[in-house]
Structure formats: structure tokens, C-alpha cells
Short mmCIF file of C-alpha atoms and ligand atoms in Angstrom, two decimals:
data_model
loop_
_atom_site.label_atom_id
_atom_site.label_comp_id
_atom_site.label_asym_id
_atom_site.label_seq_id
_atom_site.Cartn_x
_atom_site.Cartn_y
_atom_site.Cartn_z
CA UNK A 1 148.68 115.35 116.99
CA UNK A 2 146.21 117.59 118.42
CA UNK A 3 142.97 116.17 119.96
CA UNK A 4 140.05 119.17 121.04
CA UNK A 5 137.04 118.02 122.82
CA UNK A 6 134.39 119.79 123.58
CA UNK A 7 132.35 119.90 126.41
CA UNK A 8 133.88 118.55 130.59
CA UNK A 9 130.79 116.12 131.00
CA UNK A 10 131.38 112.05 131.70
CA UNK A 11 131.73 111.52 128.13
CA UNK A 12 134.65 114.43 127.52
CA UNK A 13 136.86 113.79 130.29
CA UNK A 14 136.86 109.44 129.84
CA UNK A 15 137.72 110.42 125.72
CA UNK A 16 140.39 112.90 126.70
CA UNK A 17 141.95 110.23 129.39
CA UNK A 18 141.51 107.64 126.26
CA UNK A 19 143.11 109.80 123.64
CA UNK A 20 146.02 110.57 126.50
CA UNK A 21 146.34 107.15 127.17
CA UNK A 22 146.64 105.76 123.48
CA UNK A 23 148.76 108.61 122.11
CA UNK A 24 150.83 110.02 124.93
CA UNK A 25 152.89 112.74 122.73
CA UNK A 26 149.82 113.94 121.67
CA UNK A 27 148.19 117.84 122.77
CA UNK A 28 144.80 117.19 124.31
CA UNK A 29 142.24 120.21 125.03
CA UNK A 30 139.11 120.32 126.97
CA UNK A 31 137.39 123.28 125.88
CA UNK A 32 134.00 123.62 127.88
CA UNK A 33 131.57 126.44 128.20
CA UNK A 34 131.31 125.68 132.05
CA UNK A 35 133.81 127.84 134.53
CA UNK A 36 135.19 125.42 138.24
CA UNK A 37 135.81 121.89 138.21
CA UNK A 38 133.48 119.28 136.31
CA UNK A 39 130.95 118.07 138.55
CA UNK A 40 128.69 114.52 139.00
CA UNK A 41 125.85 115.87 137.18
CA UNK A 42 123.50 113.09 138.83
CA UNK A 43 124.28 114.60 142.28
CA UNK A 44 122.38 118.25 141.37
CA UNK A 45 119.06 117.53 143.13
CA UNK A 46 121.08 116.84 146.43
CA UNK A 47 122.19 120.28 146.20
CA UNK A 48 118.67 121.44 145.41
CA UNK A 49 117.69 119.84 148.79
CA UNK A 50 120.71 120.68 150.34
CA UNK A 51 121.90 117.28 151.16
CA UNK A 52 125.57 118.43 149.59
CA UNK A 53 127.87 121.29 149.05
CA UNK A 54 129.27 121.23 145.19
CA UNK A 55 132.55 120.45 147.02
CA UNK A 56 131.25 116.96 147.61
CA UNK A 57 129.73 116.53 144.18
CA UNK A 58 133.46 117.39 142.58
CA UNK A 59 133.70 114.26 139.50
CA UNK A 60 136.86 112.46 140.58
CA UNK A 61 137.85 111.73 137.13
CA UNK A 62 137.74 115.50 136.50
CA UNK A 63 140.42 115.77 139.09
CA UNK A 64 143.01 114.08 137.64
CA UNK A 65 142.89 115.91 133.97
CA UNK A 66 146.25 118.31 135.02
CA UNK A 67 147.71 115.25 136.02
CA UNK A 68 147.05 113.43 132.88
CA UNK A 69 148.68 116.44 131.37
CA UNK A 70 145.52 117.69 129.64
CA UNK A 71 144.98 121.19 128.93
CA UNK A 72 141.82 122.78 130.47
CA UNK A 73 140.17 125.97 128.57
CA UNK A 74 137.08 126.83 130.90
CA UNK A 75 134.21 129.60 129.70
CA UNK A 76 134.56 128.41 126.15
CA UNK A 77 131.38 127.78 124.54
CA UNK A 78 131.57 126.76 120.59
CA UNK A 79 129.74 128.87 118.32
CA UNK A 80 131.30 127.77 115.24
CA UNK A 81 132.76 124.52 113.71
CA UNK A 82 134.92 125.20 110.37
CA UNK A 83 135.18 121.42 108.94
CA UNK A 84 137.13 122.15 106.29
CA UNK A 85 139.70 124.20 108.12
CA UNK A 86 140.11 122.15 111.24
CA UNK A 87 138.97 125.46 113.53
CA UNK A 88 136.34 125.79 116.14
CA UNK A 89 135.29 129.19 117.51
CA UNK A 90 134.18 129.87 120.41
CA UNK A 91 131.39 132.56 121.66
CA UNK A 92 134.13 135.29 123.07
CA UNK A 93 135.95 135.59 119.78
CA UNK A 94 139.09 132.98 120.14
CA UNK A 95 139.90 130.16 117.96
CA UNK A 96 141.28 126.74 118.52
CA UNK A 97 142.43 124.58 115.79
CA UNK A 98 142.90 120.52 115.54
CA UNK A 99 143.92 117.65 113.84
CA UNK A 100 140.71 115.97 115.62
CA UNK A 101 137.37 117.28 117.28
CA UNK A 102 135.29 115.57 119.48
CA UNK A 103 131.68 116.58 120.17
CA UNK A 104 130.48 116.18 123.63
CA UNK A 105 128.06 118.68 124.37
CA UNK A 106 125.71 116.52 126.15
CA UNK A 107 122.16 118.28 126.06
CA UNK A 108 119.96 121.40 127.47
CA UNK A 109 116.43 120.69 129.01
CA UNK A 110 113.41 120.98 126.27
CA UNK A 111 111.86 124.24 127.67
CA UNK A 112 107.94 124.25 126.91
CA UNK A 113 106.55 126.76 124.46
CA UNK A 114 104.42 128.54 127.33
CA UNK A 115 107.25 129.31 129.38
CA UNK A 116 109.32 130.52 126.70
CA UNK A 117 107.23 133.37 126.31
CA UNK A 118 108.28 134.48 129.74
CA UNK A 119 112.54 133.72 129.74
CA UNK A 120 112.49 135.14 133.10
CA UNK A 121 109.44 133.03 134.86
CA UNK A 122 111.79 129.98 135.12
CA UNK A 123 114.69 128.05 136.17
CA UNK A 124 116.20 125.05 134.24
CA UNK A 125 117.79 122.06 136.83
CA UNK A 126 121.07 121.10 134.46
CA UNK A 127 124.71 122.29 135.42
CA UNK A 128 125.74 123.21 139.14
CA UNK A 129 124.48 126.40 138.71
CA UNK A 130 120.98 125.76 138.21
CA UNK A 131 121.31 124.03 141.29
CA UNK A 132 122.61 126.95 143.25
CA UNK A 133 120.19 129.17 141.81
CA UNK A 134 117.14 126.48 142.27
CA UNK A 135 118.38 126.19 145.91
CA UNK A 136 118.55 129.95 146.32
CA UNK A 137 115.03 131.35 144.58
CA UNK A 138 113.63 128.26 146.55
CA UNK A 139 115.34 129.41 150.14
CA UNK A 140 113.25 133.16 149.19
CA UNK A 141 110.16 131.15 148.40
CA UNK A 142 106.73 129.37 150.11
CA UNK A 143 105.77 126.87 146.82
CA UNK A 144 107.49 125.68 144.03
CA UNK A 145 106.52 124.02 140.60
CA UNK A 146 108.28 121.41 139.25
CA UNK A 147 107.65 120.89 135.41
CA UNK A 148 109.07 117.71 133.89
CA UNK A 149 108.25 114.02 132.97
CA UNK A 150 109.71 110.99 134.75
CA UNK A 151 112.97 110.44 136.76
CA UNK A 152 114.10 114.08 136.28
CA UNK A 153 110.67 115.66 137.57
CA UNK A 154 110.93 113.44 140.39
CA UNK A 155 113.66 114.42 141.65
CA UNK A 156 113.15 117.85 141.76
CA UNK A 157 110.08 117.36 143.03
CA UNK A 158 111.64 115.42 146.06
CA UNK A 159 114.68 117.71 146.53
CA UNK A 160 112.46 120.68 146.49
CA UNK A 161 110.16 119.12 149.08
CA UNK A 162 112.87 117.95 151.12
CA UNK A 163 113.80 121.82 151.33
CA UNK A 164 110.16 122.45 153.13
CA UNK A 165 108.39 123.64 149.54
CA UNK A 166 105.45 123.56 148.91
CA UNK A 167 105.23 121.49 145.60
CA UNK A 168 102.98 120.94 142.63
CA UNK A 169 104.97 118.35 140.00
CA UNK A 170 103.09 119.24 137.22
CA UNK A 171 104.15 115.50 135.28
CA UNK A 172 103.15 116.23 131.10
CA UNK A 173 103.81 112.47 130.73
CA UNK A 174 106.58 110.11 129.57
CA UNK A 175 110.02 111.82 128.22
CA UNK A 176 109.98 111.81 124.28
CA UNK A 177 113.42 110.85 124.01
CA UNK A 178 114.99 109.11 126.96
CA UNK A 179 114.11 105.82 128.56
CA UNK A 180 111.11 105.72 130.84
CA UNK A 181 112.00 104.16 134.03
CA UNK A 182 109.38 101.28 134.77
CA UNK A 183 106.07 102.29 135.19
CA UNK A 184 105.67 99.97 138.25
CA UNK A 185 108.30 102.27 139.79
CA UNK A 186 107.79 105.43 138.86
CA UNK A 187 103.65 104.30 140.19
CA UNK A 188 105.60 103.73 143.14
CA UNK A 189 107.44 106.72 143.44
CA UNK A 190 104.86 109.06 143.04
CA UNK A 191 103.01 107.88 145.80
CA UNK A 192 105.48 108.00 148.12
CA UNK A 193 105.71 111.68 146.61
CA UNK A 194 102.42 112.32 147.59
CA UNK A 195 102.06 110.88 150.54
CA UNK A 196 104.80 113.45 151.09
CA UNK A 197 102.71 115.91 150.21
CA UNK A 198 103.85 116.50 146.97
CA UNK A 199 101.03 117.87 144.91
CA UNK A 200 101.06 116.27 141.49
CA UNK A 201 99.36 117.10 138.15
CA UNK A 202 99.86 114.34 135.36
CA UNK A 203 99.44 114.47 131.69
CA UNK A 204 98.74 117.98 131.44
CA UNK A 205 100.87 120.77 130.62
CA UNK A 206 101.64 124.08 131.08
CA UNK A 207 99.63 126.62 128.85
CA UNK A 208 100.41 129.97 130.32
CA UNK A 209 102.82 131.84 132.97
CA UNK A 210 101.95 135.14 134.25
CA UNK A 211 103.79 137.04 136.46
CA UNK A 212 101.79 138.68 138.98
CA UNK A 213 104.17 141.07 141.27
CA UNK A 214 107.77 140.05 140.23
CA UNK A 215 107.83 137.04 142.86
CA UNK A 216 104.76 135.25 142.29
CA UNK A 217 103.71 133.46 139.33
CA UNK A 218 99.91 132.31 138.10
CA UNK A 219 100.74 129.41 136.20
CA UNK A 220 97.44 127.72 134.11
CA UNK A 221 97.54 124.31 132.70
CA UNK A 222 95.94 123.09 129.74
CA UNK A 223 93.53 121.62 131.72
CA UNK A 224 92.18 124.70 133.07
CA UNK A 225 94.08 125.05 136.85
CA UNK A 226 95.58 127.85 138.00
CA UNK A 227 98.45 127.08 140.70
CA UNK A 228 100.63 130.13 142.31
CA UNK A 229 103.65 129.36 143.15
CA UNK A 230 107.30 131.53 143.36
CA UNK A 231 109.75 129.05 141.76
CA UNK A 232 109.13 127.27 138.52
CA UNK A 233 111.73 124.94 138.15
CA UNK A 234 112.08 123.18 134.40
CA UNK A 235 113.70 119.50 135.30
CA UNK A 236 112.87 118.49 131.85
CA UNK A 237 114.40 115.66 129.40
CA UNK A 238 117.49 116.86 127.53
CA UNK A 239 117.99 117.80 123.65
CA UNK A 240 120.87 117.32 122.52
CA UNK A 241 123.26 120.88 122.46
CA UNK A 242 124.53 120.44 118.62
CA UNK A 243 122.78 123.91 116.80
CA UNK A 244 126.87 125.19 116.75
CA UNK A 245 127.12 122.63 113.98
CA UNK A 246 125.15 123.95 111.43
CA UNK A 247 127.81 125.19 108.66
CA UNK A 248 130.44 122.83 109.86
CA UNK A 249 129.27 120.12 107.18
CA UNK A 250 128.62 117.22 110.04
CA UNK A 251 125.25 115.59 109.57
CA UNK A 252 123.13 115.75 112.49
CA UNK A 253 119.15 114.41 113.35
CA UNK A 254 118.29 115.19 116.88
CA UNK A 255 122.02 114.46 117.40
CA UNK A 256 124.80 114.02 116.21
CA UNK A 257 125.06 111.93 113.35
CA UNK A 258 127.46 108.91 114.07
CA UNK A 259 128.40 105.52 112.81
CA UNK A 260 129.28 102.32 114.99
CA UNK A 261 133.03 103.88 115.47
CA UNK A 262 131.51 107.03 116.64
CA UNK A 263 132.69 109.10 113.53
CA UNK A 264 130.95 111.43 111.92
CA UNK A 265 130.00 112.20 108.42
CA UNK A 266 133.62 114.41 108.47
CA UNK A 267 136.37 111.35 109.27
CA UNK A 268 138.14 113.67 111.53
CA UNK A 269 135.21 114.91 113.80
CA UNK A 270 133.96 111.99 116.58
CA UNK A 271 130.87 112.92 119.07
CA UNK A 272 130.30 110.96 122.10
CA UNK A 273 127.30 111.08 125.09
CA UNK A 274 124.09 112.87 125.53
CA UNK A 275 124.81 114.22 122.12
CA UNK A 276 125.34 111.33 119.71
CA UNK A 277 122.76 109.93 117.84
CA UNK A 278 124.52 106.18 117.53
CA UNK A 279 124.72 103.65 115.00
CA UNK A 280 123.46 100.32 116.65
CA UNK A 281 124.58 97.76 114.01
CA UNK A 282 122.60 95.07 115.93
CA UNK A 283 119.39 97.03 115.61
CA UNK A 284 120.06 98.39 112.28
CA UNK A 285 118.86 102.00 113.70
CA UNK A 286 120.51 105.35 115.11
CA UNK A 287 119.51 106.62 118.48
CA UNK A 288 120.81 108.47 121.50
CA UNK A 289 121.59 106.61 124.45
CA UNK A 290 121.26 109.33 127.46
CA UNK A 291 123.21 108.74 130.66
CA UNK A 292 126.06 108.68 132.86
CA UNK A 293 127.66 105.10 132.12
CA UNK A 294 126.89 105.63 128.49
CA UNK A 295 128.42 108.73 128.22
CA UNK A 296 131.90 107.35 129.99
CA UNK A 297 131.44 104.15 127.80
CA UNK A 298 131.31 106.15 124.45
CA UNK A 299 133.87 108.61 125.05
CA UNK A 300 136.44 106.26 126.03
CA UNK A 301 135.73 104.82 122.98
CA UNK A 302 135.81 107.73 120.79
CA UNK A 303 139.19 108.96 122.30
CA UNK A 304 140.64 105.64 121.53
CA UNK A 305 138.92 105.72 118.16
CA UNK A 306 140.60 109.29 117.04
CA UNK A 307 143.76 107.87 118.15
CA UNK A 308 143.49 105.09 115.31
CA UNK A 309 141.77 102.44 117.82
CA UNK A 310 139.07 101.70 115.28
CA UNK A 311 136.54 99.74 117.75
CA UNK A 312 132.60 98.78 117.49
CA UNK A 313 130.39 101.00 119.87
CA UNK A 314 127.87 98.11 120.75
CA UNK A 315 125.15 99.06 123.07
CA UNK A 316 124.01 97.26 126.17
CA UNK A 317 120.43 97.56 128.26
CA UNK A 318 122.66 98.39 131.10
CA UNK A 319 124.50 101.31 129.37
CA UNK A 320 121.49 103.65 129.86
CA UNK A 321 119.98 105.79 132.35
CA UNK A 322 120.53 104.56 135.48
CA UNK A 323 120.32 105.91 139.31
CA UNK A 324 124.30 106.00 139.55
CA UNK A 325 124.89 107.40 143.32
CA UNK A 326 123.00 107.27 146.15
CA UNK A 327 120.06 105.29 147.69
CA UNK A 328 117.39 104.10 144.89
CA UNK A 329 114.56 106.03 144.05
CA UNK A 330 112.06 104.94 146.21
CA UNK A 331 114.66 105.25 148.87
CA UNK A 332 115.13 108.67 148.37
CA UNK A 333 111.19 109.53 148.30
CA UNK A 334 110.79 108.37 151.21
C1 FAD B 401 119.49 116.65 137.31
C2 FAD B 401 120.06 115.51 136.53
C3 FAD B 401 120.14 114.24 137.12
C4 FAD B 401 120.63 113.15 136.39
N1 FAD B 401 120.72 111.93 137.00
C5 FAD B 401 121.21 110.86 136.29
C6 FAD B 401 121.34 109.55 136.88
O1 FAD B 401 121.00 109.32 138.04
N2 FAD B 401 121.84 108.56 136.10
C7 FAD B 401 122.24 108.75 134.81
O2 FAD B 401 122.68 107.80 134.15
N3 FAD B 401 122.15 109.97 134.24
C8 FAD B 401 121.66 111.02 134.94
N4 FAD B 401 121.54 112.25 134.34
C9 FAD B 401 121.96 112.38 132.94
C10 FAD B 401 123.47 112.48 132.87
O3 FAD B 401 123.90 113.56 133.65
C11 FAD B 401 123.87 112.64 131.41
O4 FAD B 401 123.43 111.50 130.70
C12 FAD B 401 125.39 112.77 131.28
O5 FAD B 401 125.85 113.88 132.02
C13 FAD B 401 125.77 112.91 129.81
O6 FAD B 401 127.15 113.14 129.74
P1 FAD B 401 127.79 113.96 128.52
O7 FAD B 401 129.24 114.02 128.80
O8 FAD B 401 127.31 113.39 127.25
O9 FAD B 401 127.15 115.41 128.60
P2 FAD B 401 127.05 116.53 129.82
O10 FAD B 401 127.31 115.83 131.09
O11 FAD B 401 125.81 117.20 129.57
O12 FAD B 401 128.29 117.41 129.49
C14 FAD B 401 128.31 118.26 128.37
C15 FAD B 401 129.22 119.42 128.66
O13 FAD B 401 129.37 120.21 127.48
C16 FAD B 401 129.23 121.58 127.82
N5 FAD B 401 128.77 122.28 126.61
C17 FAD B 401 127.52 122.31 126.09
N6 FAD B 401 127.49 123.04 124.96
C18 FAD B 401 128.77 123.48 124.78
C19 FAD B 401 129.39 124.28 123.78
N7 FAD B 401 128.72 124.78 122.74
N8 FAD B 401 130.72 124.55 123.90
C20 FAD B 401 131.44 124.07 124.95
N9 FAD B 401 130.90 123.30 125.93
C21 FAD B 401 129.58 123.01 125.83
C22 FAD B 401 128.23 121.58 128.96
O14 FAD B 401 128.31 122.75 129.72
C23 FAD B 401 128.68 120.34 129.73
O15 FAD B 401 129.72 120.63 130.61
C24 FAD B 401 121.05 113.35 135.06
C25 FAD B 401 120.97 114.62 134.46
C26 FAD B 401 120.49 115.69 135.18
C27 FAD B 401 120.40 117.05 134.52
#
């Protein structure tokens, strides 16, 4: 039997360990777009700031995948998904085939229509190297704008700050698809923000972006500002990273289309994390259930699943979004 996952993210590297575990004579692949070691993705702002080296933000389950005998294929991004023939290709040409696929993609930050317009204006906060890159434009630069709603514009808004920026947090509102953290919180948060002197714009958005000497940008918002700054940093909520699918004959809404055994529409492809779009058969209703813990929860359960385990996903309040590592929010604003 030969199990390919795709994607090295929480939900990936607890389904490979599952599939491992259930079927030990099996092949299992990891085939991920990223290059180096997977990484706690939850830990990225601390590199913004500087508070850790990537060495200390190494995922310790992502350690032990040689060990577990699991094959490793790094700079692999999918491009293709053949259903029919059991083959996946990948964006540099090769091929890998299998008897099942998981999908577990995770997502890529929503980047807003002004900004688009400008590819080079910006800098998405998602993998390790955003981080770097964040941490590097930012080391070059006086102020920084942080575009993003709720826990993820906060923290780049603190992180940045904590680096000696100059901040605006320009906050468009609450995140269309994730859970909002509690508004008594987040209230809570952005004062201590401010008091930090974090400047911060809510519920407008960004209407234009132009560049005025190749290091400083004029951004305007929609409600008429104009705020310079040298860094825009996009710490936005996360869609999920399915558009390879289209062709491959899986079903997929916002994400992937799965049922309470997280199998898809094609009974040998499974999708797990960030990416899944979930049957809840309590609620009667798909939906995505962004996050660390959830991602770990539903991949174990997917490797077990492709190896003939045939349990219920069922969803708990506690499964989602959390703050995983660290001190708590309002800690860390502080
Ligand atoms: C800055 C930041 C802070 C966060 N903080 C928290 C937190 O405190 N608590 C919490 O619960 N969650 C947090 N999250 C969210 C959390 O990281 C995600 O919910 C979790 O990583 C989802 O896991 P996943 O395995 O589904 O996907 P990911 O972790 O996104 O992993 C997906 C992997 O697939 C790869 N990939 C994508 N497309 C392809 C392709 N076509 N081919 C091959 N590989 C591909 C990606 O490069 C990535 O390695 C944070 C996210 C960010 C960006």
C-alpha cells in the first residue's frame, strides 16, 4: 500500500504517523512544497519580533518522520491531481502515484484586491519564510503596516512593534471564515496595543498602494487616510490552498469537500486541516475548522481512516483556534 500526503503542516505529519502506525508495511510520502524541516507555524510572529531563531521553532513531531520510516519529498508543490489514475503532479514536472492521497494543504492568507494590484508592495506572514523576510524588510525600515483582522493582525502588529516599528494595524474587521476570538479580549488586546503605541485603524480597508521611491509606500484607506509606511505586512485569515484540484474530480466549496470519515467525493482521496471543509453530523452542516489542535486531531484521523480505521470526525469547541505556545495574548501585548 502506498499512502501520499500532501502538504508537512500539523495535520500531514500526525496522518502520516497514523497511517505508519496502523499499516506498518505500508510506503508513506510527505510531499510538501516547503524546503527544511516543518516548523510550529504558531511560533512565526516570535521570529518577526525576534524573540526566536527558526531553530527553536523546529515541530518536534516533524523530527521524528525518518525515524518513523517515512519518506520526505521537499520543494514539491501539486499542480495536478489525476483521480482516475491515482497520479499527482507536481509544479517541476515529476509524478508520484498512490493507492491513497491525502490533502493537507492547509491555507494561503486572503490578499485584498488593492494590494494585488501591486504583487510587489507586500509581504504575506504564513510559512517561516515570510517570517524571515518580514523580520528582514522590517530591520531596513522606520514604520510598518499591518493589514489583517483579529488574532493574526494582532500579532503582527505586536511582533512588529516589539522590533521598534512604527505601526499602523489597519484592523478591516472580524475574519470571514475563522473563529473570532472574544470580543472582550480582543477589546482588551488592542488597548494594550495602543497603549503601546500601536497605531490602529478599524473597520476600514485598504483602497490603494502606491509606491513612491521603491522603499516607501502611500497606502490610502477607504476611509480617506493616507499612512506611509516601508513594510506592508498581510497577516490575514487563511483560504484554503485546494485550486490544484480542479480536474481531479474531488468536490470542493471553500474547501475541501469531506464527509464525517474525512473522505472525499473520490473513496480513495482523504483531506485533513486548514483545508477540509468537514461534515459535522451533529450540526447537520460542513465547515472548516482552522487551527493547530484541529489540524493534528483530523489528520490522525484521516491516516487511520485510509488505513481501513473507518472512525467519526466529531468536532469539539476546544478543537479550534487556540493560542497553543507561549504566554496568552494579553500577556504577550503587554
Ligand atoms: C502567523 C500564524 C499564527 C498562528 N497561530 C495559531 C495559534 O496560536 N493557534 C492555532 O490553533 N493556530 C494558529 N495558526 C493557524 C495554524 O497554523 C493552522 O491552523 C495549522 O497550521 C493548520 O495545519 P494544516 O496542517 O492544516 O496546514 P498548514 O500548517 O498550513 O500546512 C500545509 C502545508 O501544505 C503545504 N502546501 C500548500 N500547498 C501545497 C501544494 N500545492 N503542494 C504541496 N504542499 C503544499 C504548505 O506549504 C504547508 O507546509 C496560526 C497561523 C499563522 C499563519
Amino acid at each position: 500500500m502506498r499512502y501520499l500526503i500532501l502538504g508537512s503542516g500539523p495535520a500531514a505529519i500526525a496522518a502520516a504517523r497514523a497511517a505508519r502506525e496502523t499499516d506498518p508495511d505500508a510506503e508513506v510520502i510527505v510531499a510538501t512544497e516547503e524546503y527544511g524541516s516543518p516548523y510550529l507555524r504558531p511560533h512565526l510572529p516570535d521570529i518577526v519580533s525576534g524573540e526566536k531563531e527558526p531553530a527553536a521553532i523546529a515541530d518536534p513531531e516533524g523530527k521524528k518522520l525518518s525515524a518513523w520510516k517515512i519518506e520526505v519529498r521537499q520543494g514539491k508543490r501539486a499542480r495536478r491531481v489525476d483521480g482516475a489514475r491515482n497520479r499527482v503532479t507536481f509544479s517541476d514536472g515529476t509524478e508520484e502515484t498512490y493507492n491513497f492521497l491525502l490533502v493537507a494543504t492547509g491555507g494561503k492568507p486572503i490578499v485584498p484586491l488593492a494590494l494585488m494590484a501591486n504583487p510587489g508592495s507586500f509581504l504575506l506572514l504564513n510559512s517561516l519564510g515570510d517570517a524571515l523576510r518580514i523580520r528582514a524588510r522590517a530591520m531596513r525600515a522606520d514604520a510598518s503596516l499591518v493589514y489583517g483582522p483579529g488574532y493574526l493582525g494582532i500579532e503582527a502588529a505586536r511582533a512588529l512593534r516589539k522590533l521598534g516599528q512604527q505601526v499602523t494595524w489597519v484592523n478591516p474587521g472580524l475574519p470571514r471564515f475563522g473563529n473570532p476570538i472574544p470580543g472582550d479580549i480582543e477589546a482588551k488586546v488592542t488597548d494594550l496595543l495602543r497603549k503601546n503605541g500601536v497605531r490602529i485603524k478599524e473597520g476600514t480597508d485598504i483602497a490603494d498602494v502606491l509606491d513612491m521611491d521603491g522603499g516607501t509606500f502611500a497606502v490610502r484607506t477607504t476611509g480617506g487616510e493616507e499612512i506611509r509606511c516601508q513594510a506592508i505586512v498581510v497577516a490575514t485569515e487563511r483560504l484554503p490552498a485546494v485550486g490544484f484540484l480542479e480536474g481531479s474530480g474531488v468536490k470542493v466549496g471553500t474547501g475541501v469537500l469531506v464527509d464525517e470519515y474525512l473522505r472525499t467525493n473520490v473513496s480513495n482521496i482523504f483531506a485533513a486541516g486548514d483545508c477540509a471543509e468537514v461534515f459535522d453530523i451533529n450540526r447537520k452542516e460542513s465547515r472548516i475548522n482552522f487551527g493547530w489542535r484541529s489540524a493534528i486531531k483530523q489528520g490522525q484521523l484521516a491516516g487511520e481512516n485510509m488505513a481501513g480505521g473507518g472512525k467519526l470526525f466529531i468536532r469539539n469547541a476546544e478543537d479550534y483556534f487556540g493560542l497553543l505556545y507561549g504566554s496568552s495574548l494579553q500577556e504577550r501585548a503587554k
